[in-house]
Amino acid sequence: MVLKYSFIIPIYNEEETIPELYRRMAAVMDGLDGAVELILVNDGSRDRSLMLMRELREQDTRVCYLSLARNFGHQVAVTAGLNFARGQAVVVLDADLQDPPELIPKLVEQWQHGFDVVYAQRIQRRREGWFKRLTAFVFYRVLKHLADVEMPTDTGDFCLMDRQVVDVLNSMPERNRYIRGLRSWLGFRQTAVPFERDPRFAGDVKYTFRKSLGLAINGLVSFSTVPLRLSTYLGMFSACAALVMAFLVIYWRLFYPTSPLTGYAIIAAAIFFLGAVQLFSIGILGEYIGRIYDEVKNRPLYTLSEASGFTEFQSQSKSRRTPPELQQRSLEQ
Ligand code: UDP
Ligand code: MG
């Protein structure tokens, strides 16, 4: 049987939302015109999420799950799902119902019209904190400005991708994965479907400020080298500033020999300013070098502790150990 649709949902401590998520997903899946698989990816949850996933798998054979051996982060969890998805169209969405499953038929419709990537674009975020809204607003606009590729604003990972696109995405070896950026980078025929982002159904936000900041820096550094150039600009700027100061000092010496401005203050300011510029530039260099180091290490992107519902691995799924070929597959695909 050829699978037509795959749904990938990363899950990190979402025990409160899973039953409702399944209910709404099942309703959507029932209405689709082809065989469906629902891939739940447990990203090292510490609550009952994995247990609930096992139960769902027993109830409904359309449900499959992967369990990462620890918390690897949202982007890696989605990547694992993409590695295992077999459908002709693959949809990625969040577990917390902020990405309404009911939008899926609209995404599918665009896919049937011939688009390879159909991403959902937020027109409104309902009841999310002002801080999150403001930082997201600024970030997406800065990124759009700096990135080497055209990236649509206000789009997250909620999207539908054609098999062809998923295959290419899976073949990309980079490990600092900013999926929504890679997706734009790929090209193909892309289109947006607008939607209103609902508030989280239950539980707390799993993307802490630190994780969001990490994702934002990753997005910037992976898709733009403008920050590297920033140190050149800062260097030029401080050289000009130094020149102006030198002229001022000479001027004051000649015409206002008693001016206190030629004293310590100006020296201290210059030292602090240069120190800041240098530290900042080293920090930017560090961001890139850290990523090069990360890529060079070439570790597997994730390790699996359990998988169920993927026919090739059915026999292994009973034992709780990760078969080596399962770990391998994650990278080689
Ligand atoms: N998530 C994950 N691993 C993490 C953090 C989050 O798999 O380390 C999942 C989480 O379960 C949810 C999705 O990523 O399905 C988005 O998380 P959240 O709703 O907290 O983020 P936000 O809505 O703020 O983007
Ligand atoms: Mg959310």
mmCIF file of C-alpha atoms and ligand atoms in Angstrom:
data_model
loop_
_atom_site.group_PDB
_atom_site.id
_atom_site.type_symbol
_atom_site.label_atom_id
_atom_site.label_comp_id
_atom_site.label_asym_id
_atom_site.label_seq_id
_atom_site.Cartn_x
_atom_site.Cartn_y
_atom_site.Cartn_z
ATOM 1 C CA MET A 1 0.000 0.000 0.000
ATOM 2 C CA VAL A 2 1.378 3.364 -0.972
ATOM 3 C CA LEU A 3 1.107 5.897 1.779
ATOM 4 C CA LYS A 4 -0.214 9.191 0.611
ATOM 5 C CA TYR A 5 0.124 11.377 3.668
ATOM 6 C CA SER A 6 2.514 11.468 6.600
ATOM 7 C CA PHE A 7 2.030 13.722 9.595
ATOM 8 C CA ILE A 8 4.978 14.464 11.833
ATOM 9 C CA ILE A 9 4.394 15.744 15.323
ATOM 10 C CA PRO A 10 7.304 16.382 17.718
ATOM 11 C CA ILE A 11 6.341 15.792 21.309
ATOM 12 C CA TYR A 12 8.082 16.991 24.437
ATOM 13 C CA ASN A 13 6.115 16.549 27.651
ATOM 14 C CA GLU A 14 2.708 16.956 26.034
ATOM 15 C CA GLU A 15 0.671 14.400 28.010
ATOM 16 C CA GLU A 16 -2.140 16.886 28.488
ATOM 17 C CA THR A 17 -2.610 17.603 24.810
ATOM 18 C CA ILE A 18 -2.053 14.182 23.244
ATOM 19 C CA PRO A 19 -5.633 12.852 23.631
ATOM 20 C CA GLU A 20 -7.163 16.018 22.170
ATOM 21 C CA LEU A 21 -4.472 16.163 19.503
ATOM 22 C CA TYR A 22 -5.255 12.614 18.466
ATOM 23 C CA ARG A 23 -8.986 13.287 18.429
ATOM 24 C CA ARG A 24 -8.611 16.279 16.129
ATOM 25 C CA MET A 25 -5.985 14.613 13.951
ATOM 26 C CA ALA A 26 -8.113 11.467 13.570
ATOM 27 C CA ALA A 27 -11.049 13.570 12.361
ATOM 28 C CA VAL A 28 -8.830 15.240 9.768
ATOM 29 C CA MET A 29 -7.190 11.966 8.706
ATOM 30 C CA ASP A 30 -10.583 10.300 8.221
ATOM 31 C CA GLY A 31 -11.510 12.963 5.726
ATOM 32 C CA LEU A 32 -8.427 12.571 3.537
ATOM 33 C CA ASP A 33 -8.391 10.647 0.281
ATOM 34 C CA GLY A 34 -5.613 8.130 0.837
ATOM 35 C CA ALA A 35 -3.591 6.069 3.265
ATOM 36 C CA VAL A 36 -2.205 8.064 6.155
ATOM 37 C CA GLU A 37 0.463 7.656 8.828
ATOM 38 C CA LEU A 38 0.719 9.763 11.948
ATOM 39 C CA ILE A 39 4.320 9.834 13.175
ATOM 40 C CA LEU A 40 4.658 10.961 16.761
ATOM 41 C CA VAL A 41 8.238 11.757 17.687
ATOM 42 C CA ASN A 42 8.939 11.631 21.384
ATOM 43 C CA ASP A 43 11.744 14.078 22.073
ATOM 44 C CA GLY A 44 12.827 12.653 25.408
ATOM 45 C CA SER A 45 9.648 13.480 27.311
ATOM 46 C CA ARG A 46 9.720 12.939 31.051
ATOM 47 C CA ASP A 47 5.973 12.633 31.517
ATOM 48 C CA ARG A 48 3.506 10.007 30.293
ATOM 49 C CA SER A 49 3.726 11.087 26.632
ATOM 50 C CA LEU A 50 5.500 7.937 25.443
ATOM 51 C CA MET A 51 3.020 5.706 27.262
ATOM 52 C CA LEU A 52 0.144 7.518 25.602
ATOM 53 C CA MET A 53 1.854 7.124 22.254
ATOM 54 C CA ARG A 54 2.181 3.377 22.785
ATOM 55 C CA GLU A 55 -1.497 3.177 23.678
ATOM 56 C CA LEU A 56 -2.502 5.097 20.573
ATOM 57 C CA ARG A 57 -0.371 2.787 18.450
ATOM 58 C CA GLU A 58 -2.292 -0.162 19.834
ATOM 59 C CA GLN A 59 -5.658 1.446 19.138
ATOM 60 C CA ASP A 60 -4.944 2.796 15.678
ATOM 61 C CA THR A 61 -2.481 1.285 13.236
ATOM 62 C CA ARG A 62 -2.132 4.588 11.420
ATOM 63 C CA VAL A 63 -0.184 5.860 14.410
ATOM 64 C CA CYS A 64 3.560 5.184 14.451
ATOM 65 C CA TYR A 65 6.087 6.587 16.834
ATOM 66 C CA LEU A 66 9.768 7.213 17.259
ATOM 67 C CA SER A 67 11.335 7.817 20.591
ATOM 68 C CA LEU A 68 14.587 9.736 20.766
ATOM 69 C CA ALA A 69 16.923 8.582 23.496
ATOM 70 C CA ARG A 70 16.941 12.050 25.125
ATOM 71 C CA ASN A 71 15.728 15.575 24.491
ATOM 72 C CA PHE A 72 17.410 16.601 21.255
ATOM 73 C CA GLY A 73 15.294 19.642 20.556
ATOM 74 C CA HIS A 74 12.374 20.382 18.303
ATOM 75 C CA GLN A 75 14.284 20.736 15.032
ATOM 76 C CA VAL A 76 16.059 17.413 15.460
ATOM 77 C CA ALA A 77 12.802 15.671 16.417
ATOM 78 C CA VAL A 78 11.199 16.951 13.213
ATOM 79 C CA THR A 79 14.256 15.826 11.247
ATOM 80 C CA ALA A 80 13.941 12.312 12.696
ATOM 81 C CA GLY A 81 10.291 12.261 11.641
ATOM 82 C CA LEU A 82 11.209 13.406 8.150
ATOM 83 C CA ASN A 83 13.801 10.633 7.889
ATOM 84 C CA PHE A 84 11.164 8.016 8.609
ATOM 85 C CA ALA A 85 8.121 9.464 6.841
ATOM 86 C CA ARG A 86 7.001 7.505 3.808
ATOM 87 C CA GLY A 87 4.044 9.488 2.507
ATOM 88 C CA GLN A 88 3.844 11.286 -0.814
ATOM 89 C CA ALA A 89 3.008 14.470 1.060
ATOM 90 C CA VAL A 90 4.497 15.144 4.467
ATOM 91 C CA VAL A 91 2.985 17.593 6.946
ATOM 92 C CA VAL A 92 4.846 18.902 10.005
ATOM 93 C CA LEU A 93 2.899 20.429 12.875
ATOM 94 C CA ASP A 94 3.238 21.184 16.602
ATOM 95 C CA ALA A 95 1.661 18.987 19.230
ATOM 96 C CA ASP A 96 0.116 21.782 21.259
ATOM 97 C CA LEU A 97 -2.658 22.507 18.720
ATOM 98 C CA GLN A 98 -1.318 25.972 18.011
ATOM 99 C CA ASP A 99 -1.118 24.740 14.441
ATOM 100 C CA PRO A 100 -4.757 23.767 13.853
ATOM 101 C CA PRO A 101 -5.011 20.307 12.221
ATOM 102 C CA GLU A 102 -8.162 21.527 10.484
ATOM 103 C CA LEU A 103 -5.970 23.623 8.195
ATOM 104 C CA ILE A 104 -4.418 20.478 6.715
ATOM 105 C CA PRO A 105 -7.091 19.969 4.002
ATOM 106 C CA LYS A 106 -6.294 23.483 2.762
ATOM 107 C CA LEU A 107 -2.590 22.666 2.579
ATOM 108 C CA VAL A 108 -3.419 19.463 0.745
ATOM 109 C CA GLU A 109 -5.564 21.351 -1.728
ATOM 110 C CA GLN A 110 -2.626 23.567 -2.699
ATOM 111 C CA TRP A 111 -0.405 20.501 -3.008
ATOM 112 C CA GLN A 112 -2.944 18.988 -5.373
ATOM 113 C CA HIS A 113 -2.781 22.191 -7.373
ATOM 114 C CA GLY A 114 0.876 21.416 -7.979
ATOM 115 C CA PHE A 115 2.795 23.205 -5.221
ATOM 116 C CA ASP A 116 5.714 21.324 -3.680
ATOM 117 C CA VAL A 117 5.894 23.271 -0.444
ATOM 118 C CA VAL A 118 2.808 24.720 1.180
ATOM 119 C CA TYR A 119 3.624 26.599 4.355
ATOM 120 C CA ALA A 120 1.172 28.040 6.822
ATOM 121 C CA GLN A 121 1.691 31.732 7.471
ATOM 122 C CA ARG A 122 0.449 33.314 10.691
ATOM 123 C CA ILE A 123 -1.705 36.352 10.244
ATOM 124 C CA GLN A 124 -2.396 36.639 13.925
ATOM 125 C CA ARG A 125 -1.142 35.127 17.136
ATOM 126 C CA ARG A 126 -3.957 34.779 19.547
ATOM 127 C CA ARG A 127 -3.203 35.369 23.172
ATOM 128 C CA GLU A 128 0.524 34.894 23.082
ATOM 129 C CA GLY A 129 2.559 37.155 25.336
ATOM 130 C CA TRP A 130 3.626 40.557 23.986
ATOM 131 C CA PHE A 131 7.274 39.664 24.507
ATOM 132 C CA LYS A 132 7.055 36.575 22.296
ATOM 133 C CA ARG A 133 5.064 38.461 19.670
ATOM 134 C CA LEU A 134 7.485 41.384 19.632
ATOM 135 C CA THR A 135 10.666 39.301 19.526
ATOM 136 C CA ALA A 136 9.239 37.031 16.815
ATOM 137 C CA PHE A 137 8.124 40.062 14.798
ATOM 138 C CA VAL A 138 11.544 41.698 14.964
ATOM 139 C CA PHE A 139 13.440 38.462 14.386
ATOM 140 C CA TYR A 140 11.590 37.417 11.240
ATOM 141 C CA ARG A 141 12.088 40.853 9.735
ATOM 142 C CA VAL A 142 15.783 41.052 10.588
ATOM 143 C CA LEU A 143 16.299 37.560 9.197
ATOM 144 C CA LYS A 144 14.440 38.392 6.005
ATOM 145 C CA HIS A 145 16.757 41.342 5.564
ATOM 146 C CA LEU A 146 19.995 39.513 6.271
ATOM 147 C CA ALA A 147 19.403 36.039 4.883
ATOM 148 C CA ASP A 148 20.873 35.024 1.556
ATOM 149 C CA VAL A 149 17.609 33.400 0.543
ATOM 150 C CA GLU A 150 14.133 34.815 0.370
ATOM 151 C CA MET A 151 12.436 33.767 3.595
ATOM 152 C CA PRO A 152 8.782 34.462 4.177
ATOM 153 C CA THR A 153 8.012 36.223 7.459
ATOM 154 C CA ASP A 154 5.845 34.755 10.209
ATOM 155 C CA THR A 155 6.098 31.170 9.106
ATOM 156 C CA GLY A 156 7.094 28.366 11.401
ATOM 157 C CA ASP A 157 7.567 24.706 10.688
ATOM 158 C CA PHE A 158 3.872 24.064 10.048
ATOM 159 C CA CYS A 159 3.865 23.063 6.397
ATOM 160 C CA LEU A 160 3.248 20.409 3.802
ATOM 161 C CA MET A 161 6.113 19.149 1.676
ATOM 162 C CA ASP A 162 6.097 16.936 -1.367
ATOM 163 C CA ARG A 163 8.068 13.683 -1.282
ATOM 164 C CA GLN A 164 10.594 15.134 -3.699
ATOM 165 C CA VAL A 165 11.323 18.002 -1.299
ATOM 166 C CA VAL A 166 11.538 15.728 1.740
ATOM 167 C CA ASP A 167 14.043 13.504 -0.070
ATOM 168 C CA VAL A 168 16.259 16.480 -0.791
ATOM 169 C CA LEU A 169 15.898 17.775 2.766
ATOM 170 C CA ASN A 170 16.865 14.354 4.123
ATOM 171 C CA SER A 171 19.941 14.295 1.960
ATOM 172 C CA MET A 172 21.210 17.568 3.422
ATOM 173 C CA PRO A 173 23.887 16.691 5.941
ATOM 174 C CA GLU A 174 23.929 19.856 8.016
ATOM 175 C CA ARG A 175 23.254 19.380 11.687
ATOM 176 C CA ASN A 176 22.463 22.897 12.823
ATOM 177 C CA ARG A 177 19.088 22.522 11.285
ATOM 178 C CA TYR A 178 16.881 25.517 10.906
ATOM 179 C CA ILE A 179 14.218 23.655 9.007
ATOM 180 C CA ARG A 180 12.075 26.576 7.905
ATOM 181 C CA GLY A 181 15.207 28.162 6.417
ATOM 182 C CA LEU A 182 16.373 25.001 4.673
ATOM 183 C CA ARG A 183 12.886 24.672 3.265
ATOM 184 C CA SER A 184 13.069 28.143 1.722
ATOM 185 C CA TRP A 185 16.582 27.524 0.518
ATOM 186 C CA LEU A 186 15.463 24.456 -1.440
ATOM 187 C CA GLY A 187 13.303 26.359 -3.857
ATOM 188 C CA PHE A 188 10.663 24.367 -5.748
ATOM 189 C CA ARG A 189 7.179 25.765 -6.111
ATOM 190 C CA GLN A 190 6.180 27.238 -2.778
ATOM 191 C CA THR A 191 3.040 28.924 -1.595
ATOM 192 C CA ALA A 192 1.525 30.216 1.637
ATOM 193 C CA VAL A 193 -1.783 29.495 3.313
ATOM 194 C CA PRO A 194 -2.708 32.111 5.941
ATOM 195 C CA PHE A 195 -3.967 31.040 9.341
ATOM 196 C CA GLU A 196 -4.566 32.325 12.833
ATOM 197 C CA ARG A 197 -2.306 30.806 15.427
ATOM 198 C CA ASP A 198 -4.374 29.565 18.328
ATOM 199 C CA PRO A 199 -3.196 29.674 21.909
ATOM 200 C CA ARG A 200 -1.563 26.555 23.315
ATOM 201 C CA PHE A 201 -4.173 23.921 24.185
ATOM 202 C CA ALA A 202 -2.631 22.895 27.516
ATOM 203 C CA GLY A 203 0.669 22.722 29.352
ATOM 204 C CA ASP A 204 3.539 25.164 29.352
ATOM 205 C CA VAL A 205 5.559 26.441 26.460
ATOM 206 C CA LYS A 206 8.363 23.979 25.806
ATOM 207 C CA TYR A 207 10.403 26.469 23.860
ATOM 208 C CA THR A 208 12.043 28.343 26.683
ATOM 209 C CA PHE A 209 13.523 31.754 25.985
ATOM 210 C CA ARG A 210 16.934 30.129 25.761
ATOM 211 C CA LYS A 211 15.771 27.585 23.193
ATOM 212 C CA SER A 212 14.060 30.292 21.132
ATOM 213 C CA LEU A 213 17.169 32.460 21.243
ATOM 214 C CA GLY A 214 19.245 29.453 20.182
ATOM 215 C CA LEU A 215 16.906 28.837 17.258
ATOM 216 C CA ALA A 216 17.016 32.501 16.250
ATOM 217 C CA ILE A 217 20.832 32.638 16.325
ATOM 218 C CA ASN A 218 20.936 29.399 14.378
ATOM 219 C CA GLY A 219 18.624 30.836 11.753
ATOM 220 C CA LEU A 220 20.744 33.939 11.376
ATOM 221 C CA VAL A 221 24.124 32.264 11.350
ATOM 222 C CA SER A 222 23.057 29.386 9.094
ATOM 223 C CA PHE A 223 21.610 31.623 6.447
ATOM 224 C CA SER A 224 23.660 34.756 6.533
ATOM 225 C CA THR A 225 27.290 35.750 6.702
ATOM 226 C CA VAL A 226 26.377 39.398 7.201
ATOM 227 C CA PRO A 227 27.207 39.190 10.950
ATOM 228 C CA LEU A 228 30.777 38.279 9.991
ATOM 229 C CA ARG A 229 30.966 41.374 7.875
ATOM 230 C CA LEU A 230 29.652 43.348 10.816
ATOM 231 C CA SER A 231 33.067 43.223 12.470
ATOM 232 C CA THR A 232 34.590 44.760 9.365
ATOM 233 C CA TYR A 233 32.024 47.551 9.509
ATOM 234 C CA LEU A 234 32.578 48.060 13.216
ATOM 235 C CA GLY A 235 36.317 48.145 12.606
ATOM 236 C CA MET A 236 35.910 50.793 9.906
ATOM 237 C CA PHE A 237 33.631 52.768 12.145
ATOM 238 C CA SER A 238 36.035 52.763 15.070
ATOM 239 C CA ALA A 239 38.927 53.672 12.757
ATOM 240 C CA CYS A 240 36.935 56.733 11.615
ATOM 241 C CA ALA A 241 36.056 57.568 15.210
ATOM 242 C CA ALA A 242 39.729 57.320 16.187
ATOM 243 C CA LEU A 243 40.673 59.629 13.346
ATOM 244 C CA VAL A 244 38.114 62.232 14.390
ATOM 245 C CA MET A 245 39.350 62.019 17.970
ATOM 246 C CA ALA A 246 42.946 62.459 16.861
ATOM 247 C CA PHE A 247 42.008 65.611 14.990
ATOM 248 C CA LEU A 248 40.065 66.891 17.978
ATOM 249 C CA VAL A 249 42.978 66.292 20.294
ATOM 250 C CA ILE A 250 45.327 68.202 18.022
ATOM 251 C CA TYR A 251 42.766 70.985 17.636
ATOM 252 C CA TRP A 252 42.223 71.321 21.385
ATOM 253 C CA ARG A 253 45.947 71.192 22.076
ATOM 254 C CA LEU A 254 46.517 74.050 19.651
ATOM 255 C CA PHE A 255 43.529 76.254 20.446
ATOM 256 C CA TYR A 256 42.270 75.276 23.905
ATOM 257 C CA PRO A 257 45.324 73.950 25.721
ATOM 258 C CA THR A 258 43.518 73.848 29.069
ATOM 259 C CA SER A 259 40.461 71.833 27.910
ATOM 260 C CA PRO A 260 39.832 68.911 30.286
ATOM 261 C CA LEU A 261 38.415 66.872 27.390
ATOM 262 C CA THR A 262 41.851 65.839 26.310
ATOM 263 C CA GLY A 263 42.235 64.025 29.597
ATOM 264 C CA TYR A 264 41.409 60.579 30.895
ATOM 265 C CA ALA A 265 37.768 60.426 29.917
ATOM 266 C CA ILE A 266 38.417 60.328 26.246
ATOM 267 C CA ILE A 267 41.082 57.663 26.624
ATOM 268 C CA ALA A 268 38.909 55.501 28.835
ATOM 269 C CA ALA A 269 35.989 55.806 26.415
ATOM 270 C CA ALA A 270 38.162 54.862 23.480
ATOM 271 C CA ILE A 271 39.525 51.809 25.289
ATOM 272 C CA PHE A 272 36.106 50.614 26.323
ATOM 273 C CA PHE A 273 34.717 51.162 22.869
ATOM 274 C CA LEU A 274 37.487 49.232 21.167
ATOM 275 C CA GLY A 275 37.295 46.469 23.758
ATOM 276 C CA ALA A 276 33.581 46.083 23.103
ATOM 277 C CA VAL A 277 34.057 46.009 19.349
ATOM 278 C CA GLN A 278 36.721 43.333 19.656
ATOM 279 C CA LEU A 279 34.791 41.147 22.046
ATOM 280 C CA PHE A 280 31.702 41.422 19.906
ATOM 281 C CA SER A 281 33.625 40.420 16.795
ATOM 282 C CA ILE A 282 35.240 37.494 18.568
ATOM 283 C CA GLY A 283 31.782 36.422 19.699
ATOM 284 C CA ILE A 284 30.531 36.401 16.124
ATOM 285 C CA LEU A 285 33.563 34.436 14.977
ATOM 286 C CA GLY A 286 32.899 32.012 17.808
ATOM 287 C CA GLU A 287 29.351 31.397 16.592
ATOM 288 C CA TYR A 288 30.586 30.334 13.187
ATOM 289 C CA ILE A 289 33.575 28.368 14.419
ATOM 290 C CA GLY A 290 31.381 26.546 16.935
ATOM 291 C CA ARG A 291 29.138 25.475 14.106
ATOM 292 C CA ILE A 292 32.049 24.367 11.936
ATOM 293 C CA TYR A 293 33.271 22.275 14.864
ATOM 294 C CA ASP A 294 29.819 20.806 15.271
ATOM 295 C CA GLU A 295 29.582 19.851 11.604
ATOM 296 C CA VAL A 296 33.090 18.415 11.540
ATOM 297 C CA LYS A 297 32.445 16.110 14.485
ATOM 298 C CA ASN A 298 29.908 14.368 12.304
ATOM 299 C CA ARG A 299 28.051 12.697 15.135
ATOM 300 C CA PRO A 300 24.657 11.154 14.426
ATOM 301 C CA LEU A 301 21.996 13.800 14.701
ATOM 302 C CA TYR A 302 20.008 11.738 17.193
ATOM 303 C CA THR A 303 19.819 8.322 18.802
ATOM 304 C CA LEU A 304 16.624 6.314 18.958
ATOM 305 C CA SER A 305 15.571 4.220 21.897
ATOM 306 C CA GLU A 306 12.356 2.888 20.421
ATOM 307 C CA ALA A 307 10.368 2.842 17.197
ATOM 308 C CA SER A 308 7.069 1.294 16.277
ATOM 309 C CA GLY A 309 4.948 1.212 13.178
ATOM 310 C CA PHE A 310 7.708 1.284 10.593
ATOM 311 C CA THR A 311 7.343 -2.040 8.835
ATOM 312 C CA GLU A 312 11.024 -2.503 8.111
ATOM 313 C CA PHE A 313 11.757 -2.352 11.805
ATOM 314 C CA GLN A 314 8.668 -4.070 13.141
ATOM 315 C CA SER A 315 10.547 -6.997 14.623
ATOM 316 C CA GLN A 316 13.014 -4.830 16.457
ATOM 317 C CA SER A 317 10.406 -2.582 17.912
ATOM 318 C CA LYS A 318 9.568 -5.146 20.545
ATOM 319 C CA SER A 319 12.989 -5.102 22.047
ATOM 320 C CA ARG A 320 13.673 -1.756 23.611
ATOM 321 C CA ARG A 321 17.150 -1.512 22.124
ATOM 322 C CA THR A 322 18.012 0.557 19.114
ATOM 323 C CA PRO A 323 19.130 -1.666 16.292
ATOM 324 C CA PRO A 324 22.316 -0.229 14.804
ATOM 325 C CA GLU A 325 20.794 -0.015 11.333
ATOM 326 C CA LEU A 326 18.037 2.153 12.752
ATOM 327 C CA GLN A 327 20.555 4.623 14.107
ATOM 328 C CA GLN A 328 22.515 4.518 10.907
ATOM 329 C CA ARG A 329 19.529 5.137 8.770
ATOM 330 C CA SER A 330 18.894 8.436 10.384
ATOM 331 C CA LEU A 331 21.976 9.885 8.830
ATOM 332 C CA GLU A 332 22.468 8.019 5.642
ATOM 333 C CA GLN A 333 19.109 8.782 4.177
HETATM 334 N N1 UDP B 1 9.214 20.477 21.324
HETATM 335 C C1 UDP B 1 10.109 19.422 21.173
HETATM 336 N N2 UDP B 1 11.326 19.484 21.815
HETATM 337 C C2 UDP B 1 11.694 20.571 22.566
HETATM 338 C C3 UDP B 1 10.786 21.660 22.674
HETATM 339 C C4 UDP B 1 9.565 21.579 22.031
HETATM 340 O O1 UDP B 1 9.823 18.438 20.500
HETATM 341 O O2 UDP B 1 12.798 20.558 23.109
HETATM 342 C C5 UDP B 1 7.911 20.404 20.643
HETATM 343 C C6 UDP B 1 6.713 20.637 21.528
HETATM 344 O O3 UDP B 1 6.250 19.456 22.126
HETATM 345 C C7 UDP B 1 5.707 21.185 20.536
HETATM 346 C C8 UDP B 1 6.569 21.941 19.553
HETATM 347 O O4 UDP B 1 7.884 21.438 19.700
HETATM 348 O O5 UDP B 1 5.039 20.174 19.835
HETATM 349 C C9 UDP B 1 6.545 23.440 19.766
HETATM 350 O O6 UDP B 1 6.836 23.763 21.099
HETATM 351 P P1 UDP B 1 6.146 24.961 21.862
HETATM 352 O O7 UDP B 1 4.693 24.949 21.640
HETATM 353 O O8 UDP B 1 6.614 24.941 23.270
HETATM 354 O O9 UDP B 1 6.821 26.200 21.125
HETATM 355 P P2 UDP B 1 6.192 27.538 20.530
HETATM 356 O O10 UDP B 1 4.737 27.343 20.327
HETATM 357 O O11 UDP B 1 6.527 28.568 21.512
HETATM 358 O O12 UDP B 1 6.934 27.700 19.244
HETATM 359 MG MG MG B 2 3.394 26.130 20.854
#
